[in-house]
Amino acid sequence: MAIYRNYSPETLWSEMQETPLRYGIFVQCLNRSANESKWVIEQASKNPFIKGIVAGLDLEDLQIHREIDEIRLLSPLVKGVRHILDEEADDWICRDNVGHGLAVLQEKGLTYDLLVRPRHLKYIPDVIKKYPKLNFVVDHIAKPFIKDKVFDGWKEDMKNIAMYPNVFCKLSGLVTEADWCNWKTEDFKSYVDHILEIFSPERCMFGSDWPVCNLASSTLKQVFQLMQRLLSSCSEQDKQKIFRTNAVKFYNLDL
């Protein structure tokens, strides 16, 4: 299923009515784009279910502190920053300029979403240990090769990252790493179980990855139901943490 079309907050809100979900966070689609964040701030003023924004600011910009101050003056909804690493060198996050940007995020009390793939994971622990007061979250459980059932290398790398208490993990983006047309709940169980074991429910949070989940012929409702099945052995208290409380805590949301 192609997703090259316009998506609006109103479209998401309509899909949310088929689930118990009532709040959401916008996470950047474009790198180095303050304009995208400004557009989302405008949309959030008309769609109060948007409770937080993870912006695509330029971490390598030595003036990033000014950019953060400017955009937070527009809205207190800006809670963190993300950068998509797909088109960067594998060790991009180790660059000095990026380190300066992460230090600014730590200073200003923002968060950082790690949108990484397995090839990036070996670099992450050395970065995390430099910023003990910066909260990180690994998006999409680091995109393991679920379709090909690759587990071992990813398993060890994620365990090394989970050792740091300021790192959380997003249970999101699963279906697009599996067989788009024929995925089954069982495809994801070993991956999710491992994340729950090493991070514990205290540091896991649900993410829909909407509308990208549509690539795998999956609606928001289907992704939500998939996660409910994968968490069926968790207590109701732990499910509440994963679906709500941990995200509120991590992003400092005002609900």
PDB file of C-alpha atoms in Angstrom:
ATOM      1  CA  MET A   1       0.000   0.000   0.000  1.00  0.00           C
ATOM      2  CA  ALA A   2       1.434   3.362  -1.034  1.00  0.00           C
ATOM      3  CA  ILE A   3       1.364   6.219   1.464  1.00  0.00           C
ATOM      4  CA  TYR A   4       2.381   9.065  -0.849  1.00  0.00           C
ATOM      5  CA  ARG A   5      -0.557  11.363  -0.147  1.00  0.00           C
ATOM      6  CA  ASN A   6      -1.548  14.020   2.352  1.00  0.00           C
ATOM      7  CA  TYR A   7      -2.354  13.020   5.930  1.00  0.00           C
ATOM      8  CA  SER A   8      -3.932  15.392   8.416  1.00  0.00           C
ATOM      9  CA  PRO A   9      -4.433  15.364  12.178  1.00  0.00           C
ATOM     10  CA  GLU A  10      -8.144  15.071  11.456  1.00  0.00           C
ATOM     11  CA  THR A  11      -7.502  11.799   9.604  1.00  0.00           C
ATOM     12  CA  LEU A  12      -5.589  10.436  12.575  1.00  0.00           C
ATOM     13  CA  TRP A  13      -8.264  11.557  15.026  1.00  0.00           C
ATOM     14  CA  SER A  14     -10.872   9.703  12.984  1.00  0.00           C
ATOM     15  CA  GLU A  15      -8.825   6.488  13.144  1.00  0.00           C
ATOM     16  CA  MET A  16      -8.218   6.953  16.864  1.00  0.00           C
ATOM     17  CA  GLN A  17     -11.973   6.698  17.477  1.00  0.00           C
ATOM     18  CA  GLU A  18     -11.705   2.985  16.692  1.00  0.00           C
ATOM     19  CA  THR A  19      -9.270   2.564  19.616  1.00  0.00           C
ATOM     20  CA  PRO A  20      -9.103   3.739  23.248  1.00  0.00           C
ATOM     21  CA  LEU A  21      -6.295   6.137  22.262  1.00  0.00           C
ATOM     22  CA  ARG A  22      -7.169   9.793  22.808  1.00  0.00           C
ATOM     23  CA  TYR A  23      -3.827  11.618  22.765  1.00  0.00           C
ATOM     24  CA  GLY A  24      -0.864  11.607  20.425  1.00  0.00           C
ATOM     25  CA  ILE A  25       2.630  12.953  19.846  1.00  0.00           C
ATOM     26  CA  PHE A  26       3.861  14.174  16.482  1.00  0.00           C
ATOM     27  CA  VAL A  27       7.333  12.870  15.645  1.00  0.00           C
ATOM     28  CA  GLN A  28       9.288  14.539  12.852  1.00  0.00           C
ATOM     29  CA  CYS A  29       9.267  13.309   9.259  1.00  0.00           C
ATOM     30  CA  LEU A  30      11.934  15.679   7.910  1.00  0.00           C
ATOM     31  CA  ASN A  31      15.495  16.239   9.075  1.00  0.00           C
ATOM     32  CA  ARG A  32      16.721  19.769   9.732  1.00  0.00           C
ATOM     33  CA  SER A  33      13.263  21.278   9.252  1.00  0.00           C
ATOM     34  CA  ALA A  34      12.107  23.855  11.763  1.00  0.00           C
ATOM     35  CA  ASN A  35       9.368  24.759   9.278  1.00  0.00           C
ATOM     36  CA  GLU A  36       7.791  21.327   9.678  1.00  0.00           C
ATOM     37  CA  SER A  37       7.626  21.842  13.432  1.00  0.00           C
ATOM     38  CA  LYS A  38       6.077  25.282  12.998  1.00  0.00           C
ATOM     39  CA  TRP A  39       3.405  23.737  10.769  1.00  0.00           C
ATOM     40  CA  VAL A  40       2.667  21.087  13.408  1.00  0.00           C
ATOM     41  CA  ILE A  41       2.434  23.759  16.109  1.00  0.00           C
ATOM     42  CA  GLU A  42      -0.229  25.454  13.990  1.00  0.00           C
ATOM     43  CA  GLN A  43      -2.078  22.146  13.527  1.00  0.00           C
ATOM     44  CA  ALA A  44      -1.923  21.404  17.252  1.00  0.00           C
ATOM     45  CA  SER A  45      -3.688  24.667  18.014  1.00  0.00           C
ATOM     46  CA  LYS A  46      -6.681  23.267  16.095  1.00  0.00           C
ATOM     47  CA  ASN A  47      -6.310  19.647  17.223  1.00  0.00           C
ATOM     48  CA  PRO A  48      -5.905  19.524  21.006  1.00  0.00           C
ATOM     49  CA  PHE A  49      -5.300  15.768  21.056  1.00  0.00           C
ATOM     50  CA  ILE A  50      -1.720  16.546  19.917  1.00  0.00           C
ATOM     51  CA  LYS A  51       0.050  16.777  23.259  1.00  0.00           C
ATOM     52  CA  GLY A  52       3.690  16.841  22.204  1.00  0.00           C
ATOM     53  CA  ILE A  53       6.032  17.479  19.285  1.00  0.00           C
ATOM     54  CA  VAL A  54       9.377  15.831  18.579  1.00  0.00           C
ATOM     55  CA  ALA A  55      11.039  18.271  16.211  1.00  0.00           C
ATOM     56  CA  GLY A  56      13.414  17.673  13.316  1.00  0.00           C
ATOM     57  CA  LEU A  57      15.955  20.335  14.258  1.00  0.00           C
ATOM     58  CA  ASP A  58      19.552  20.374  13.024  1.00  0.00           C
ATOM     59  CA  LEU A  59      21.703  18.845  15.757  1.00  0.00           C
ATOM     60  CA  GLU A  60      24.867  19.836  13.882  1.00  0.00           C
ATOM     61  CA  ASP A  61      23.956  23.522  13.895  1.00  0.00           C
ATOM     62  CA  LEU A  62      26.200  25.226  16.447  1.00  0.00           C
ATOM     63  CA  GLN A  63      23.377  27.721  17.003  1.00  0.00           C
ATOM     64  CA  ILE A  64      20.845  25.026  17.854  1.00  0.00           C
ATOM     65  CA  HIS A  65      20.250  26.548  21.290  1.00  0.00           C
ATOM     66  CA  ARG A  66      18.787  29.630  19.605  1.00  0.00           C
ATOM     67  CA  GLU A  67      16.635  27.534  17.281  1.00  0.00           C
ATOM     68  CA  ILE A  68      15.274  25.611  20.263  1.00  0.00           C
ATOM     69  CA  ASP A  69      14.532  28.796  22.182  1.00  0.00           C
ATOM     70  CA  GLU A  70      12.742  30.297  19.181  1.00  0.00           C
ATOM     71  CA  ILE A  71      10.546  27.284  18.519  1.00  0.00           C
ATOM     72  CA  ARG A  72       9.689  26.761  22.178  1.00  0.00           C
ATOM     73  CA  LEU A  73       8.546  30.364  22.356  1.00  0.00           C
ATOM     74  CA  LEU A  74       5.986  29.400  19.720  1.00  0.00           C
ATOM     75  CA  SER A  75       4.744  26.421  21.725  1.00  0.00           C
ATOM     76  CA  PRO A  76       5.580  24.514  24.911  1.00  0.00           C
ATOM     77  CA  LEU A  77       4.499  21.353  23.072  1.00  0.00           C
ATOM     78  CA  VAL A  78       8.024  20.906  21.675  1.00  0.00           C
ATOM     79  CA  LYS A  79       9.403  18.171  23.925  1.00  0.00           C
ATOM     80  CA  GLY A  80      12.321  16.675  22.042  1.00  0.00           C
ATOM     81  CA  VAL A  81      14.295  16.221  18.832  1.00  0.00           C
ATOM     82  CA  ARG A  82      14.819  13.377  16.375  1.00  0.00           C
ATOM     83  CA  HIS A  83      17.109  12.840  13.398  1.00  0.00           C
ATOM     84  CA  ILE A  84      16.608  10.092  10.807  1.00  0.00           C
ATOM     85  CA  LEU A  85      19.966   8.358  10.377  1.00  0.00           C
ATOM     86  CA  ASP A  86      19.208   6.341   7.235  1.00  0.00           C
ATOM     87  CA  GLU A  87      21.113   8.616   4.867  1.00  0.00           C
ATOM     88  CA  GLU A  88      23.910   9.505   7.281  1.00  0.00           C
ATOM     89  CA  ALA A  89      27.221   7.754   7.886  1.00  0.00           C
ATOM     90  CA  ASP A  90      26.816   4.897  10.357  1.00  0.00           C
ATOM     91  CA  ASP A  91      28.833   6.776  13.004  1.00  0.00           C
ATOM     92  CA  TRP A  92      27.085  10.124  12.435  1.00  0.00           C
ATOM     93  CA  ILE A  93      25.880  10.276  16.020  1.00  0.00           C
ATOM     94  CA  CYS A  94      29.517  10.250  17.222  1.00  0.00           C
ATOM     95  CA  ARG A  95      30.395  13.533  15.466  1.00  0.00           C
ATOM     96  CA  ASP A  96      31.512  16.427  17.642  1.00  0.00           C
ATOM     97  CA  ASN A  97      28.861  18.788  16.265  1.00  0.00           C
ATOM     98  CA  VAL A  98      26.138  16.241  16.991  1.00  0.00           C
ATOM     99  CA  GLY A  99      27.544  15.842  20.497  1.00  0.00           C
ATOM    100  CA  HIS A 100      27.262  19.592  21.000  1.00  0.00           C
ATOM    101  CA  GLY A 101      23.618  19.400  19.945  1.00  0.00           C
ATOM    102  CA  LEU A 102      22.907  16.548  22.357  1.00  0.00           C
ATOM    103  CA  ALA A 103      24.545  18.528  25.162  1.00  0.00           C
ATOM    104  CA  VAL A 104      22.197  21.435  24.401  1.00  0.00           C
ATOM    105  CA  LEU A 105      19.182  19.102  24.547  1.00  0.00           C
ATOM    106  CA  GLN A 106      20.383  17.852  27.926  1.00  0.00           C
ATOM    107  CA  GLU A 107      20.863  21.409  29.183  1.00  0.00           C
ATOM    108  CA  LYS A 108      17.390  22.475  28.077  1.00  0.00           C
ATOM    109  CA  GLY A 109      15.585  19.406  29.405  1.00  0.00           C
ATOM    110  CA  LEU A 110      14.504  18.050  26.027  1.00  0.00           C
ATOM    111  CA  THR A 111      14.552  14.410  24.919  1.00  0.00           C
ATOM    112  CA  TYR A 112      16.167  12.636  21.978  1.00  0.00           C
ATOM    113  CA  ASP A 113      14.503   9.962  19.844  1.00  0.00           C
ATOM    114  CA  LEU A 114      17.022   7.482  18.451  1.00  0.00           C
ATOM    115  CA  LEU A 115      15.726   6.478  15.011  1.00  0.00           C
ATOM    116  CA  VAL A 116      18.388   3.893  14.262  1.00  0.00           C
ATOM    117  CA  ARG A 117      18.893   0.559  12.543  1.00  0.00           C
ATOM    118  CA  PRO A 118      20.893  -2.444  13.769  1.00  0.00           C
ATOM    119  CA  ARG A 119      24.052  -1.195  12.039  1.00  0.00           C
ATOM    120  CA  HIS A 120      24.026   1.930  14.230  1.00  0.00           C
ATOM    121  CA  LEU A 121      23.598   0.212  17.584  1.00  0.00           C
ATOM    122  CA  LYS A 122      27.268  -0.413  18.335  1.00  0.00           C
ATOM    123  CA  TYR A 123      27.866   3.347  18.480  1.00  0.00           C
ATOM    124  CA  ILE A 124      25.013   4.173  20.845  1.00  0.00           C
ATOM    125  CA  PRO A 125      26.348   3.159  24.306  1.00  0.00           C
ATOM    126  CA  ASP A 126      29.400   5.426  24.057  1.00  0.00           C
ATOM    127  CA  VAL A 127      27.116   8.333  23.174  1.00  0.00           C
ATOM    128  CA  ILE A 128      24.580   7.658  25.911  1.00  0.00           C
ATOM    129  CA  LYS A 129      27.167   7.528  28.684  1.00  0.00           C
ATOM    130  CA  LYS A 130      28.275  11.086  27.833  1.00  0.00           C
ATOM    131  CA  TYR A 131      24.805  12.510  28.548  1.00  0.00           C
ATOM    132  CA  PRO A 132      23.457  10.840  31.706  1.00  0.00           C
ATOM    133  CA  LYS A 133      20.799  13.519  32.231  1.00  0.00           C
ATOM    134  CA  LEU A 134      19.455  13.344  28.665  1.00  0.00           C
ATOM    135  CA  ASN A 135      16.546  10.946  28.192  1.00  0.00           C
ATOM    136  CA  PHE A 136      16.804   8.839  25.040  1.00  0.00           C
ATOM    137  CA  VAL A 137      14.202   6.566  23.469  1.00  0.00           C
ATOM    138  CA  VAL A 138      15.008   3.942  20.832  1.00  0.00           C
ATOM    139  CA  ASP A 139      12.294   4.184  18.186  1.00  0.00           C
ATOM    140  CA  HIS A 140      10.817   1.098  16.490  1.00  0.00           C
ATOM    141  CA  ILE A 141      12.955  -1.228  18.668  1.00  0.00           C
ATOM    142  CA  ALA A 142      15.820  -0.238  16.312  1.00  0.00           C
ATOM    143  CA  LYS A 143      14.208  -1.824  13.239  1.00  0.00           C
ATOM    144  CA  PRO A 144      15.453  -5.419  13.494  1.00  0.00           C
ATOM    145  CA  PHE A 145      15.184  -7.627  10.413  1.00  0.00           C
ATOM    146  CA  ILE A 146      11.949  -9.302  11.482  1.00  0.00           C
ATOM    147  CA  LYS A 147      11.061 -10.563   8.015  1.00  0.00           C
ATOM    148  CA  ASP A 148      14.338 -12.510   7.871  1.00  0.00           C
ATOM    149  CA  LYS A 149      14.106 -13.577  11.537  1.00  0.00           C
ATOM    150  CA  VAL A 150      17.489 -11.995  12.381  1.00  0.00           C
ATOM    151  CA  PHE A 151      17.683 -11.843  16.164  1.00  0.00           C
ATOM    152  CA  ASP A 152      21.028 -12.569  17.841  1.00  0.00           C
ATOM    153  CA  GLY A 153      23.182  -9.523  16.988  1.00  0.00           C
ATOM    154  CA  TRP A 154      20.299  -7.134  17.575  1.00  0.00           C
ATOM    155  CA  LYS A 155      19.498  -8.923  20.840  1.00  0.00           C
ATOM    156  CA  GLU A 156      22.946  -8.322  22.324  1.00  0.00           C
ATOM    157  CA  ASP A 157      23.257  -4.739  21.074  1.00  0.00           C
ATOM    158  CA  MET A 158      19.893  -3.785  22.557  1.00  0.00           C
ATOM    159  CA  LYS A 159      20.827  -5.407  25.859  1.00  0.00           C
ATOM    160  CA  ASN A 160      23.942  -3.229  26.005  1.00  0.00           C
ATOM    161  CA  ILE A 161      21.846  -0.108  25.434  1.00  0.00           C
ATOM    162  CA  ALA A 162      19.171  -1.070  27.962  1.00  0.00           C
ATOM    163  CA  MET A 163      21.799  -1.046  30.723  1.00  0.00           C
ATOM    164  CA  TYR A 164      21.521   2.748  30.857  1.00  0.00           C
ATOM    165  CA  PRO A 165      18.559   3.918  32.985  1.00  0.00           C
ATOM    166  CA  ASN A 166      17.999   7.074  30.911  1.00  0.00           C
ATOM    167  CA  VAL A 167      17.142   5.028  27.800  1.00  0.00           C
ATOM    168  CA  PHE A 168      13.588   3.952  26.950  1.00  0.00           C
ATOM    169  CA  CYS A 169      12.310   1.896  24.020  1.00  0.00           C
ATOM    170  CA  LYS A 170       9.323   2.439  21.726  1.00  0.00           C
ATOM    171  CA  LEU A 171       7.291  -0.628  20.824  1.00  0.00           C
ATOM    172  CA  SER A 172       6.511   0.701  17.384  1.00  0.00           C
ATOM    173  CA  GLY A 173       7.249   0.256  13.698  1.00  0.00           C
ATOM    174  CA  LEU A 174       7.060  -3.529  13.888  1.00  0.00           C
ATOM    175  CA  VAL A 175       4.813  -4.351  10.942  1.00  0.00           C
ATOM    176  CA  THR A 176       6.950  -2.515   8.392  1.00  0.00           C
ATOM    177  CA  GLU A 177       9.980  -4.639   9.337  1.00  0.00           C
ATOM    178  CA  ALA A 178       8.026  -7.859   8.733  1.00  0.00           C
ATOM    179  CA  ASP A 179       6.420  -9.285   5.597  1.00  0.00           C
ATOM    180  CA  TRP A 180       4.134  -6.421   4.621  1.00  0.00           C
ATOM    181  CA  CYS A 181       1.466  -8.669   3.123  1.00  0.00           C
ATOM    182  CA  ASN A 182       1.621 -11.715   5.395  1.00  0.00           C
ATOM    183  CA  TRP A 183       2.768 -10.705   8.880  1.00  0.00           C
ATOM    184  CA  LYS A 184       1.461 -12.627  11.890  1.00  0.00           C
ATOM    185  CA  THR A 185       1.460 -11.851  15.599  1.00  0.00           C
ATOM    186  CA  GLU A 186       3.962 -14.650  16.214  1.00  0.00           C
ATOM    187  CA  ASP A 187       6.514 -12.887  13.974  1.00  0.00           C
ATOM    188  CA  PHE A 188       7.044 -10.217  16.631  1.00  0.00           C
ATOM    189  CA  LYS A 189       6.749 -12.109  19.908  1.00  0.00           C
ATOM    190  CA  SER A 190      10.428 -12.936  20.518  1.00  0.00           C
ATOM    191  CA  TYR A 191      11.452  -9.342  19.737  1.00  0.00           C
ATOM    192  CA  VAL A 192       8.873  -7.719  22.005  1.00  0.00           C
ATOM    193  CA  ASP A 193       9.480 -10.231  24.794  1.00  0.00           C
ATOM    194  CA  HIS A 194      13.202  -9.428  24.698  1.00  0.00           C
ATOM    195  CA  ILE A 195      12.561  -5.685  24.882  1.00  0.00           C
ATOM    196  CA  LEU A 196      10.216  -6.149  27.838  1.00  0.00           C
ATOM    197  CA  GLU A 197      12.823  -8.277  29.590  1.00  0.00           C
ATOM    198  CA  ILE A 198      15.772  -5.901  29.193  1.00  0.00           C
ATOM    199  CA  PHE A 199      13.982  -2.545  29.521  1.00  0.00           C
ATOM    200  CA  SER A 200      11.103  -3.757  31.730  1.00  0.00           C
ATOM    201  CA  PRO A 201       7.609  -2.274  31.332  1.00  0.00           C
ATOM    202  CA  GLU A 202       8.911   0.759  33.260  1.00  0.00           C
ATOM    203  CA  ARG A 203      10.868   1.962  30.210  1.00  0.00           C
ATOM    204  CA  CYS A 204       8.738   0.835  27.263  1.00  0.00           C
ATOM    205  CA  MET A 205       6.090   2.821  25.436  1.00  0.00           C
ATOM    206  CA  PHE A 206       3.684   2.135  22.592  1.00  0.00           C
ATOM    207  CA  GLY A 207       3.998   3.979  19.295  1.00  0.00           C
ATOM    208  CA  SER A 208       1.675   3.602  16.325  1.00  0.00           C
ATOM    209  CA  ASP A 209       4.087   4.712  13.590  1.00  0.00           C
ATOM    210  CA  TRP A 210       1.010   6.039  11.812  1.00  0.00           C
ATOM    211  CA  PRO A 211       0.703   6.542   8.856  1.00  0.00           C
ATOM    212  CA  VAL A 212       3.855   4.575   7.941  1.00  0.00           C
ATOM    213  CA  CYS A 213       2.158   1.440   9.292  1.00  0.00           C
ATOM    214  CA  ASN A 214      -0.166   1.679   6.279  1.00  0.00           C
ATOM    215  CA  LEU A 215       2.705   0.398   4.123  1.00  0.00           C
ATOM    216  CA  ALA A 216       2.134  -2.998   5.706  1.00  0.00           C
ATOM    217  CA  SER A 217      -1.620  -2.777   5.089  1.00  0.00           C
ATOM    218  CA  SER A 218      -2.145  -1.964   8.754  1.00  0.00           C
ATOM    219  CA  THR A 219      -4.526   0.601  10.190  1.00  0.00           C
ATOM    220  CA  LEU A 220      -4.016   2.295  13.533  1.00  0.00           C
ATOM    221  CA  LYS A 221      -6.620  -0.053  14.997  1.00  0.00           C
ATOM    222  CA  GLN A 222      -4.788  -3.126  13.712  1.00  0.00           C
ATOM    223  CA  VAL A 223      -1.449  -1.928  15.103  1.00  0.00           C
ATOM    224  CA  PHE A 224      -3.054  -1.212  18.472  1.00  0.00           C
ATOM    225  CA  GLN A 225      -4.704  -4.633  18.556  1.00  0.00           C
ATOM    226  CA  LEU A 226      -1.413  -6.297  17.598  1.00  0.00           C
ATOM    227  CA  MET A 227       0.312  -4.674  20.553  1.00  0.00           C
ATOM    228  CA  GLN A 228      -2.513  -5.711  22.870  1.00  0.00           C
ATOM    229  CA  ARG A 229      -1.979  -9.320  21.821  1.00  0.00           C
ATOM    230  CA  LEU A 230       1.787  -9.073  22.256  1.00  0.00           C
ATOM    231  CA  LEU A 231       1.324  -7.635  25.751  1.00  0.00           C
ATOM    232  CA  SER A 232      -1.364 -10.113  26.799  1.00  0.00           C
ATOM    233  CA  SER A 233       0.844 -11.589  29.535  1.00  0.00           C
ATOM    234  CA  CYS A 234       1.486  -8.160  31.097  1.00  0.00           C
ATOM    235  CA  SER A 235      -0.503  -6.925  34.057  1.00  0.00           C
ATOM    236  CA  GLU A 236      -3.081  -4.195  33.546  1.00  0.00           C
ATOM    237  CA  GLN A 237      -0.821  -1.859  35.498  1.00  0.00           C
ATOM    238  CA  ASP A 238       2.095  -2.538  33.146  1.00  0.00           C
ATOM    239  CA  LYS A 239      -0.112  -2.082  30.085  1.00  0.00           C
ATOM    240  CA  GLN A 240      -1.182   1.297  31.454  1.00  0.00           C
ATOM    241  CA  LYS A 241       2.473   2.270  31.726  1.00  0.00           C
ATOM    242  CA  ILE A 242       3.271   1.159  28.179  1.00  0.00           C
ATOM    243  CA  PHE A 243       0.216   2.703  26.522  1.00  0.00           C
ATOM    244  CA  ARG A 244       0.126   5.946  28.506  1.00  0.00           C
ATOM    245  CA  THR A 245       2.081   6.649  31.688  1.00  0.00           C
ATOM    246  CA  ASN A 246       5.621   6.156  30.404  1.00  0.00           C
ATOM    247  CA  ALA A 247       5.127   8.471  27.422  1.00  0.00           C
ATOM    248  CA  VAL A 248       3.618  11.133  29.687  1.00  0.00           C
ATOM    249  CA  LYS A 249       6.607  10.833  32.005  1.00  0.00           C
ATOM    250  CA  PHE A 250       9.266  10.647  29.290  1.00  0.00           C
ATOM    251  CA  TYR A 251       8.028  13.592  27.222  1.00  0.00           C
ATOM    252  CA  ASN A 252       6.757  15.581  30.224  1.00  0.00           C
ATOM    253  CA  LEU A 253       3.290  15.866  28.720  1.00  0.00           C
ATOM    254  CA  ASP A 254       0.574  18.059  30.173  1.00  0.00           C
ATOM    255  CA  LEU A 255      -2.644  16.021  29.969  1.00  0.00           C
TER     256      LEU A 255
END
